[in-house]
Amino acid sequence: MKLTLHEIASVVGAKNDVTRWPDVALTGLEFDSRLISDGHLFVPLKGARDGHEFIDVAFANGCAATLSERELADDYPHILVVDCLVALQDLAAYYIDKMGIEVIAVTGSNGKTTTKDMLAQVLSSTYKTYKTQGNYNNEIGLPYTVLHMPDDTEKLVLEMGQDHLGDIALLSKIARPSVGVVTLIGEAHLEFFGGRDKIAEGKLQIADHMLAGGLLLVPDDQLALPFLPKNQEVVTFGKDIQVLDLVEHKESLDFSTSFMERAIHLPVTGKYNATNAMLAAYVAKYLGVTEEAIVTSLSGLELTRNRTEWKKAANGADILSDVYNANPTAMRLILETFSAIPANEGGRKIVVLADMKELGETKDQLHAGMIDSLDPAVLDQVFLYGPDIKPLFDLAADKFPDGEVIHFDKSDEVDELDKLINLLLNTLQPADQILLKGSNSMNLATVVEALEEGHA
Ligand code: IGM
């Protein structure tokens, strides 16, 4: 990140006089105080807890300055703003402009992560390319991504997620893309959004703040029609451009496209991945990547694992898996998301939560705080795993019917992970939905695998 303290203060409209502190270069920014190191800007956001409570920690970790919604002591260089999140977003918009970055935005119900990964890989053959990491695709994650791109970035591939109508419009306003891709207008019951037409309206907001004269790729879907922009070149895939001669192999795909001489070999399966790769290829070609480079990079494709993903258990139960990292905000958000999804007919809702690691001295309170997001009217069973999450067990056992909350231990002497796995294998019914969330080191990935395979 190439920004100075005084520059940031001016961009976000600081309400205090920051010239009392020298105009130092800030080398990065974080909203998780654990990640702050020398020269960083701290951004206190309101998550499960208010980030302002962690400003002391941030300075102890070496931060050079912080945004803040309240006055702080003079020895804490700070930029006083009305709303730290809005300031973060304003800063990201300014940074894209300042660095002269071309932005490609990808949204859609399914396949947006894959398409983004494919596109970033193909563009990397020719340009310095940076992309959204993990699930950093919302009103916090997107500006964070922007402000974390390497200084020499030329193309930025941003994933845009939507939880509510209006989300994508905001993200488009921050990023001002010159290319937009809508991969799919999903199914209403999967999106919990109020109808497929609402989903279409939301996704097409990607074009609201695109630079005029850009390229917009949309699926061949009636519902998109009312929302198509006038000032963009609109290409409808499945109609204007197509996957041709698709051959599915055991571990790969071969196909050609209506717009390229060369055929594409893709080392992944799934018909929809041919479509995703076609979208990546079309955008790359539009941005000046040669067909040869496109074909070569797609043939060496490596897809990153999705952080949050829906999977199917061997018996058909729905698994919402988010097992690679955990902080209190992310755990709370996924609990709320999972709880809001209607249960399958005759199916139960089950939650498996494991320790969030490296939370420091207040770990007991931070785990216990999740109790507010565990609703016995919605959730049927709660399984907790690990020593740190024990404080939540005591509260949850009081709140839920007898026997519906179980704790599994993990220490140097005992590890009850197998016990947890076996219990789940024996009790999970085909119509059930199950959420798993915890720090990577708690190995919940093993549980997900066992459920997918149907045996330990
Ligand atoms: O859901 S998120 O992970 N998100 C990131 C952006 O992209 C989309 C997903 C997320 C969001 Cl949306 C917002 C916030 Cl504020 C995560 C956070 C977040 O990092 N929250 C964190 C905390 C809360 N609440 S990180 C963190 C806490 C670490 N902190 C505890 C509270 C460690 C700590 C413990 C004890 C101390 O004394 C000092 C620090």
Coordinates of C-alpha atoms and ligand atoms in Angstrom, one line a residue:
M1 CA 0.0 0.0 0.0
K2 CA 1.4 3.4 -1.0
L3 CA -0.5 6.0 1.0
T4 CA 0.6 8.5 3.6
L5 CA -1.2 9.5 6.8
H6 CA -2.0 13.0 5.6
E7 CA -3.2 11.8 2.3
I8 CA -5.5 9.3 3.9
A9 CA -6.9 12.0 6.2
S10 CA -7.7 14.2 3.3
V11 CA -9.3 11.4 1.3
V12 CA -11.6 10.3 4.1
G13 CA -12.4 13.9 5.2
A14 CA -10.8 13.7 8.7
K15 CA -12.6 15.8 11.3
N16 CA -9.3 16.4 13.2
D17 CA -6.1 18.2 12.4
V18 CA -3.6 15.4 11.6
T19 CA -0.7 17.8 10.8
R20 CA 0.3 17.5 14.5
W21 CA 1.8 14.1 13.5
P22 CA 4.4 13.7 10.8
D23 CA 3.2 12.6 7.4
V24 CA 4.5 9.0 7.6
A25 CA 4.0 6.4 4.8
L26 CA 1.6 3.7 5.9
T27 CA 2.6 0.3 4.6
G28 CA -0.6 -1.6 5.0
L29 CA -3.9 -1.8 6.9
E30 CA -5.8 -4.3 9.0
F31 CA -9.1 -4.5 10.9
D32 CA -8.0 -7.5 12.9
S33 CA -5.6 -6.2 15.6
R34 CA -3.8 -9.6 15.6
L35 CA -2.5 -8.9 12.1
I36 CA -1.2 -5.4 12.7
S37 CA 2.5 -4.9 12.4
D38 CA 5.0 -1.9 12.1
G39 CA 3.8 0.9 9.9
H40 CA 0.2 -0.3 9.5
L41 CA -3.0 1.6 9.7
F42 CA -5.6 0.1 12.0
V43 CA -9.2 0.2 10.9
P44 CA -11.6 -0.4 13.9
L45 CA -14.7 -1.9 12.5
K46 CA -17.9 -3.1 14.3
G47 CA -17.9 -6.8 14.1
A48 CA -19.0 -9.2 16.9
R49 CA -17.1 -6.7 19.0
D50 CA -16.3 -3.0 18.4
G51 CA -12.8 -2.7 16.9
H52 CA -12.2 0.5 19.0
E53 CA -11.8 -1.8 22.0
F54 CA -8.6 -3.2 20.3
I55 CA -6.9 0.1 19.4
D56 CA -4.4 -0.3 22.4
V57 CA -3.6 -3.8 21.1
A58 CA -3.1 -2.4 17.6
F59 CA -0.6 0.2 18.8
A60 CA 1.2 -2.4 21.0
N61 CA 1.6 -4.4 17.8
G62 CA 3.3 -1.5 16.0
C63 CA 0.6 0.3 14.1
A64 CA 1.6 3.8 13.0
A65 CA -1.9 5.3 13.0
T66 CA -5.6 4.4 13.3
L67 CA -8.9 5.5 12.0
S68 CA -11.2 6.3 14.9
E69 CA -14.8 7.4 15.5
R70 CA -13.7 9.0 18.8
E71 CA -11.0 11.3 20.0
L72 CA -7.9 9.5 21.2
A73 CA -4.8 10.5 23.2
D74 CA -2.3 12.6 21.3
D75 CA 0.3 9.9 21.3
Y76 CA -2.0 7.7 19.2
P77 CA -1.9 9.2 15.7
H78 CA -5.5 9.0 14.6
I79 CA -7.8 10.0 11.8
L80 CA -11.1 11.0 13.2
V81 CA -14.1 10.0 11.0
V82 CA -17.8 9.6 11.3
D83 CA -17.8 6.0 10.1
C84 CA -14.7 3.8 9.8
L85 CA -16.3 1.5 7.3
V86 CA -17.3 4.3 5.0
A87 CA -13.8 5.7 5.3
L88 CA -12.3 2.3 4.3
Q89 CA -14.6 2.2 1.3
D90 CA -13.7 5.8 0.2
L91 CA -10.1 5.0 0.6
A92 CA -10.4 1.9 -1.7
A93 CA -12.2 3.9 -4.4
Y94 CA -9.5 6.6 -4.2
Y95 CA -6.7 4.0 -4.4
I96 CA -8.0 2.3 -7.5
D97 CA -8.1 5.7 -9.1
K98 CA -4.7 6.8 -7.9
M99 CA -3.0 3.6 -9.0
G100 CA -4.8 3.6 -12.4
I101 CA -6.0 0.0 -12.0
E102 CA -8.2 -1.7 -14.5
V103 CA -10.9 -3.6 -12.5
I104 CA -12.8 -6.7 -13.7
A105 CA -15.7 -7.6 -11.4
V106 CA -17.3 -11.0 -11.1
T107 CA -20.6 -11.8 -9.5
G108 CA -23.1 -14.6 -9.7
S109 CA -24.8 -17.2 -7.5
N110 CA -22.5 -20.1 -8.4
G111 CA -19.2 -20.2 -10.1
K112 CA -18.1 -16.7 -9.3
T113 CA -15.1 -17.9 -7.3
T114 CA -14.1 -20.3 -10.0
T115 CA -14.5 -17.8 -12.7
K116 CA -12.6 -15.2 -10.8
D117 CA -9.7 -17.7 -10.2
M118 CA -9.7 -18.8 -13.8
L119 CA -9.7 -15.2 -15.1
A120 CA -6.9 -14.1 -12.7
Q121 CA -4.8 -17.1 -13.7
V122 CA -5.2 -16.3 -17.4
L123 CA -4.6 -12.6 -17.0
S124 CA -1.5 -13.4 -15.0
S125 CA 0.1 -14.8 -18.2
T126 CA 0.3 -11.2 -19.5
Y127 CA -0.4 -8.7 -16.7
K128 CA 0.5 -8.3 -13.1
T129 CA -2.8 -9.5 -11.7
Y130 CA -4.3 -9.5 -8.2
K131 CA -7.6 -11.1 -7.1
T132 CA -10.0 -11.4 -4.2
Q133 CA -8.6 -13.8 -1.6
G134 CA -11.0 -16.2 0.2
N135 CA -14.4 -14.8 0.8
Y136 CA -13.3 -11.2 0.9
N137 CA -16.1 -10.1 -1.4
N138 CA -18.4 -8.0 0.7
E139 CA -18.5 -4.3 1.7
I140 CA -15.5 -4.9 4.0
G141 CA -13.7 -7.6 2.1
L142 CA -13.7 -5.8 -1.2
P143 CA -12.1 -2.6 0.0
Y144 CA -9.6 -4.6 2.0
T145 CA -8.7 -6.6 -1.1
V146 CA -8.1 -3.3 -3.1
L147 CA -5.9 -1.9 -0.4
H148 CA -3.9 -5.2 -0.2
M149 CA -3.0 -5.4 -3.9
P150 CA 0.8 -5.3 -4.6
D151 CA 2.0 -1.8 -5.7
D152 CA 2.8 -3.0 -9.3
T153 CA -0.7 -4.5 -9.9
E154 CA -2.1 -3.8 -13.4
K155 CA -5.4 -5.8 -13.4
L156 CA -7.5 -6.4 -10.4
V157 CA -10.1 -9.2 -10.5
L158 CA -12.7 -8.6 -7.8
E159 CA -15.4 -11.0 -6.7
M160 CA -18.6 -9.2 -5.6
G161 CA -21.0 -11.0 -3.2
Q162 CA -24.6 -10.0 -2.4
D163 CA -26.6 -10.6 0.8
H164 CA -29.0 -7.8 0.2
L165 CA -30.3 -5.9 -2.7
G166 CA -28.0 -2.9 -3.1
D167 CA -24.8 -4.6 -2.0
I168 CA -23.5 -5.0 -5.5
A169 CA -24.3 -1.4 -6.4
L170 CA -22.1 -0.2 -3.5
L171 CA -19.3 -2.5 -4.5
S172 CA -19.5 -1.4 -8.1
K173 CA -19.4 2.3 -6.9
I174 CA -16.2 1.6 -5.0
A175 CA -14.5 -0.4 -7.7
R176 CA -15.7 1.3 -11.0
P177 CA -15.1 -1.9 -13.1
S178 CA -14.5 -1.7 -16.9
V179 CA -15.5 -5.3 -17.3
G180 CA -18.4 -7.0 -15.4
V181 CA -19.3 -10.7 -15.4
V182 CA -22.5 -12.2 -14.1
T183 CA -22.0 -15.9 -14.0
L184 CA -25.5 -17.1 -13.0
I185 CA -28.7 -15.7 -11.7
G186 CA -29.3 -18.3 -9.0
E187 CA -32.2 -20.1 -7.6
A188 CA -34.4 -18.2 -5.3
H189 CA -34.6 -20.8 -2.6
L190 CA -30.8 -21.0 -2.4
E191 CA -30.4 -17.3 -2.2
F192 CA -33.0 -16.4 0.4
F193 CA -33.5 -13.1 -1.4
G194 CA -37.1 -12.7 -2.4
G195 CA -37.4 -14.1 -5.9
R196 CA -35.2 -14.7 -8.9
D197 CA -36.1 -11.3 -10.4
K198 CA -34.7 -9.6 -7.3
I199 CA -31.5 -11.7 -7.6
A200 CA -31.2 -10.6 -11.2
E201 CA -31.8 -7.0 -10.3
G202 CA -29.1 -7.2 -7.6
K203 CA -26.5 -8.9 -9.8
L204 CA -27.0 -6.5 -12.7
Q205 CA -26.2 -3.6 -10.4
I206 CA -22.6 -4.6 -11.2
A207 CA -23.1 -2.3 -14.2
D208 CA -24.4 0.7 -12.2
H209 CA -21.0 2.2 -11.8
M210 CA -19.0 0.6 -14.6
L211 CA -16.9 2.9 -16.7
A212 CA -18.8 3.8 -19.9
G213 CA -18.0 1.7 -22.9
G214 CA -17.0 -1.4 -21.0
L215 CA -17.9 -5.0 -21.4
L216 CA -20.7 -6.8 -19.6
L217 CA -21.1 -10.6 -19.8
V218 CA -24.5 -11.9 -18.7
P219 CA -26.2 -15.3 -18.9
D220 CA -29.0 -16.0 -21.4
D221 CA -31.7 -15.4 -18.9
Q222 CA -35.0 -13.5 -19.5
L223 CA -34.8 -12.0 -16.0
A224 CA -31.6 -10.1 -16.9
L225 CA -33.3 -8.2 -19.8
P226 CA -35.0 -5.3 -17.9
F227 CA -31.7 -4.5 -16.2
L228 CA -29.2 -4.5 -19.1
P229 CA -27.3 -1.2 -19.3
K230 CA -27.3 1.0 -22.4
N231 CA -23.7 2.3 -22.1
Q232 CA -21.9 -1.0 -22.1
E233 CA -21.2 -3.7 -24.7
V234 CA -23.4 -6.5 -23.5
V235 CA -22.5 -10.1 -24.5
T236 CA -24.9 -12.8 -23.6
F237 CA -23.3 -16.2 -23.1
G238 CA -25.1 -19.2 -24.2
K239 CA -26.3 -17.1 -27.1
D240 CA -23.7 -14.6 -28.4
I241 CA -20.8 -16.8 -27.3
Q242 CA -20.9 -20.5 -26.7
V243 CA -19.2 -23.6 -25.5
L244 CA -18.9 -26.1 -28.4
D245 CA -18.0 -29.8 -28.8
L246 CA -17.7 -30.4 -25.0
V247 CA -16.2 -33.7 -24.1
E248 CA -16.2 -34.7 -20.5
H249 CA -13.4 -37.0 -19.2
K250 CA -12.9 -38.5 -15.8
E251 CA -10.7 -35.7 -14.6
S252 CA -10.8 -33.1 -17.3
L253 CA -12.8 -31.3 -20.0
D254 CA -12.1 -30.6 -23.7
F255 CA -14.1 -28.1 -25.6
S256 CA -13.9 -25.2 -28.0
T257 CA -15.6 -21.8 -28.1
S258 CA -17.4 -19.8 -30.7
F259 CA -14.8 -17.0 -30.5
M260 CA -11.4 -18.8 -30.4
E261 CA -9.5 -20.8 -33.0
R262 CA -7.9 -23.0 -30.4
A263 CA -9.5 -25.7 -28.3
I264 CA -9.4 -25.6 -24.5
H265 CA -8.3 -28.4 -22.3
L266 CA -9.2 -27.9 -18.6
P267 CA -7.9 -30.2 -15.9
V268 CA -11.2 -30.0 -13.9
T269 CA -14.6 -31.6 -14.2
G270 CA -18.1 -30.3 -14.3
K271 CA -19.9 -29.0 -17.3
Y272 CA -20.4 -25.6 -15.7
N273 CA -16.6 -25.2 -15.5
A274 CA -16.4 -25.2 -19.3
T275 CA -18.8 -22.1 -19.1
N276 CA -16.7 -20.5 -16.4
A277 CA -13.5 -21.0 -18.4
M278 CA -15.2 -19.7 -21.5
L279 CA -16.1 -16.5 -19.6
A280 CA -12.5 -16.2 -18.4
A281 CA -11.2 -16.7 -21.9
Y282 CA -13.5 -14.2 -23.5
V283 CA -12.6 -11.5 -21.0
A284 CA -8.9 -12.2 -21.3
K285 CA -9.0 -12.0 -25.1
Y286 CA -10.9 -8.7 -24.8
L287 CA -8.1 -7.4 -22.6
G288 CA -5.4 -8.4 -25.1
V289 CA -4.2 -11.8 -23.9
T290 CA -3.3 -14.1 -26.9
E291 CA -5.2 -17.2 -27.6
E292 CA -2.0 -19.2 -27.0
A293 CA -1.5 -17.7 -23.5
I294 CA -5.2 -18.3 -22.7
V295 CA -5.1 -22.0 -23.7
T296 CA -1.8 -22.6 -22.0
S297 CA -2.8 -21.1 -18.7
L298 CA -6.2 -22.8 -18.6
S299 CA -4.5 -26.2 -19.2
G300 CA -2.4 -25.6 -16.1
L301 CA -5.3 -24.4 -13.9
E302 CA -5.3 -24.9 -10.2
L303 CA -8.4 -24.0 -8.3
T304 CA -8.2 -22.7 -4.8
R305 CA -10.4 -24.2 -2.2
N306 CA -13.5 -22.2 -1.4
R307 CA -13.6 -21.0 2.2
T308 CA -17.3 -21.2 2.6
E309 CA -19.0 -23.8 0.5
W310 CA -22.1 -25.9 0.3
K311 CA -21.4 -29.6 0.0
K312 CA -23.5 -32.8 0.1
A313 CA -23.1 -35.5 2.6
A314 CA -23.1 -39.1 1.3
N315 CA -26.6 -39.5 2.5
G316 CA -27.8 -36.2 0.8
A317 CA -27.7 -33.9 3.8
D318 CA -26.7 -30.3 3.1
I319 CA -23.3 -29.3 4.5
L320 CA -22.3 -25.7 5.0
S321 CA -18.5 -25.9 5.4
D322 CA -16.3 -23.1 6.6
V323 CA -13.4 -24.7 8.3
Y324 CA -10.3 -22.9 7.4
N325 CA -10.2 -19.9 9.7
A326 CA -12.3 -18.3 12.4
N327 CA -12.8 -15.0 14.1
P328 CA -15.7 -14.0 16.3
T329 CA -17.3 -11.8 13.6
A330 CA -17.0 -14.5 10.9
M331 CA -18.5 -17.1 13.2
R332 CA -21.4 -14.9 14.1
L333 CA -22.1 -14.0 10.5
I334 CA -22.2 -17.6 9.3
L335 CA -24.4 -18.6 12.3
E336 CA -26.8 -15.9 11.3
T337 CA -26.7 -16.8 7.6
F338 CA -27.2 -20.5 8.3
S339 CA -30.0 -19.8 10.8
A340 CA -31.9 -17.7 8.3
I341 CA -32.0 -20.4 5.6
P342 CA -35.3 -22.3 5.8
A343 CA -34.9 -25.9 7.0
N344 CA -35.5 -28.7 4.5
E345 CA -38.9 -30.4 4.8
G346 CA -38.7 -32.7 7.8
G347 CA -35.0 -31.9 8.2
R348 CA -33.2 -30.6 11.3
K349 CA -30.6 -27.8 11.5
I350 CA -27.3 -28.9 13.2
V351 CA -24.3 -26.7 14.1
V352 CA -20.8 -27.9 14.8
L353 CA -18.5 -25.2 16.2
A354 CA -14.9 -25.6 17.1
D355 CA -12.3 -23.4 18.8
M356 CA -11.3 -20.0 17.4
K357 CA -7.6 -19.9 17.9
E358 CA -5.2 -17.1 18.8
L359 CA -7.8 -14.8 20.4
G360 CA -5.6 -14.1 23.5
E361 CA -6.7 -13.4 27.0
T362 CA -10.3 -12.6 26.2
K363 CA -10.9 -15.9 24.4
D364 CA -13.4 -17.1 27.0
Q365 CA -15.7 -14.1 26.5
L366 CA -15.3 -14.1 22.8
H367 CA -16.4 -17.7 22.5
A368 CA -19.1 -17.3 25.1
G369 CA -20.4 -14.3 23.1
M370 CA -21.6 -16.6 20.3
I371 CA -24.5 -17.6 22.6
D372 CA -26.5 -14.7 21.1
S373 CA -26.3 -16.3 17.7
L374 CA -27.5 -19.7 18.8
D375 CA -31.3 -19.7 18.6
P376 CA -33.0 -22.8 20.0
A377 CA -36.1 -22.0 18.0
V378 CA -34.2 -22.5 14.8
L379 CA -31.3 -24.8 15.6
D380 CA -32.0 -28.4 16.7
Q381 CA -28.6 -29.6 17.9
V382 CA -25.3 -27.9 18.7
F383 CA -21.9 -29.8 18.8
L384 CA -19.0 -28.0 20.3
Y385 CA -15.4 -29.2 19.9
G386 CA -12.2 -28.0 21.7
P387 CA -11.1 -26.6 25.1
D388 CA -11.5 -22.9 24.2
I389 CA -15.2 -23.2 23.2
K390 CA -16.1 -24.8 26.6
P391 CA -17.4 -21.5 28.0
L392 CA -20.0 -21.5 25.2
F393 CA -21.1 -25.0 26.1
D394 CA -22.1 -24.0 29.6
L395 CA -24.4 -21.2 28.3
A396 CA -25.8 -23.3 25.4
A397 CA -26.6 -26.3 27.6
D398 CA -28.8 -24.0 29.7
K399 CA -30.6 -22.5 26.6
F400 CA -31.3 -25.7 24.6
P401 CA -33.3 -28.8 25.6
D402 CA -31.5 -31.5 27.5
G403 CA -29.0 -33.5 25.5
E404 CA -29.1 -31.3 22.4
V405 CA -25.8 -29.6 23.1
I406 CA -22.7 -31.8 23.4
H407 CA -19.1 -30.9 24.0
F408 CA -16.2 -32.9 22.6
D409 CA -12.7 -32.5 24.2
K410 CA -9.3 -32.0 22.6
S411 CA -6.3 -31.9 24.8
D412 CA -2.8 -33.6 25.0
E413 CA -4.5 -36.6 26.6
V414 CA -7.7 -37.0 24.7
D415 CA -9.0 -36.1 21.3
E416 CA -12.7 -36.8 20.8
L417 CA -12.8 -35.8 17.1
D418 CA -13.5 -39.5 16.1
K419 CA -16.3 -39.6 18.6
L420 CA -17.8 -36.4 17.0
I421 CA -17.4 -37.9 13.6
N422 CA -19.1 -41.2 14.5
L423 CA -21.9 -39.5 16.2
L424 CA -22.6 -37.3 13.2
L425 CA -22.4 -40.3 10.8
N426 CA -24.9 -42.1 12.9
T427 CA -27.4 -39.3 13.4
L428 CA -27.3 -37.1 10.3
Q429 CA -30.5 -37.6 8.2
P430 CA -30.8 -37.0 4.5
A431 CA -33.0 -33.9 5.0
D432 CA -30.8 -32.3 7.6
Q433 CA -28.6 -29.2 7.2
I434 CA -25.3 -29.0 9.0
L435 CA -23.0 -26.1 9.5
L436 CA -19.3 -26.6 10.5
K437 CA -17.1 -23.7 11.5
G438 CA -13.8 -23.4 13.4
S439 CA -10.1 -22.6 13.1
N440 CA -8.1 -24.6 10.6
S441 CA -6.1 -26.3 13.2
M442 CA -9.2 -27.9 14.7
N443 CA -9.4 -30.2 11.7
L444 CA -13.1 -29.9 11.0
A445 CA -12.1 -30.5 7.4
T446 CA -11.7 -34.1 8.4
V447 CA -15.3 -34.1 9.7
V448 CA -16.6 -32.6 6.4
E449 CA -14.7 -35.3 4.4
A450 CA -16.1 -38.1 6.5
L451 CA -19.6 -36.8 6.0
E452 CA -19.1 -36.5 2.3
E453 CA -17.8 -40.0 2.1
G454 CA -20.3 -41.5 4.5
H455 CA -17.7 -43.2 6.7
A456 CA -14.8 -42.3 9.0
Ligands
IGM1 O1 -16.5 -12.0 8.4 S1 -15.2 -11.5 8.3 O2 -14.1 -12.4 8.5 N1 -15.0 -10.9 6.8 C1 -13.7 -10.2 6.5 C2 -13.9 -9.4 5.2 O3 -14.4 -10.2 4.2 C3 -15.6 -10.8 4.4 C4 -15.6 -11.6 5.7 C5 -15.0 -10.1 9.4 C6 -15.8 -9.0 9.2 CL1 -17.0 -8.8 8.0 C7 -15.6 -7.9 10.1 C8 -14.7 -8.1 11.1 CL2 -14.5 -6.8 12.3 C9 -14.1 -10.2 10.3 C10 -14.0 -9.2 11.2 C11 -12.9 -9.4 12.3 O4 -11.8 -9.6 12.0 N2 -13.4 -9.5 13.6 C12 -12.6 -9.7 14.7 C13 -13.0 -9.7 16.0 C14 -14.3 -9.4 16.4 N3 -15.3 -9.2 16.9 S2 -11.0 -10.2 14.5 C15 -10.7 -10.3 16.2 C16 -11.9 -10.0 16.9 C17 -9.5 -10.6 16.8 N4 -9.5 -10.2 18.2 C18 -10.7 -10.5 18.9 C19 -11.9 -9.9 18.3 C20 -8.3 -10.8 18.7 C21 -7.9 -10.2 20.0 C22 -8.2 -10.8 21.2 C23 -7.9 -10.2 22.5 C24 -7.3 -9.0 22.5 O5 -7.0 -8.4 23.7 C25 -7.0 -8.4 21.3 C26 -7.3 -8.9 20.1

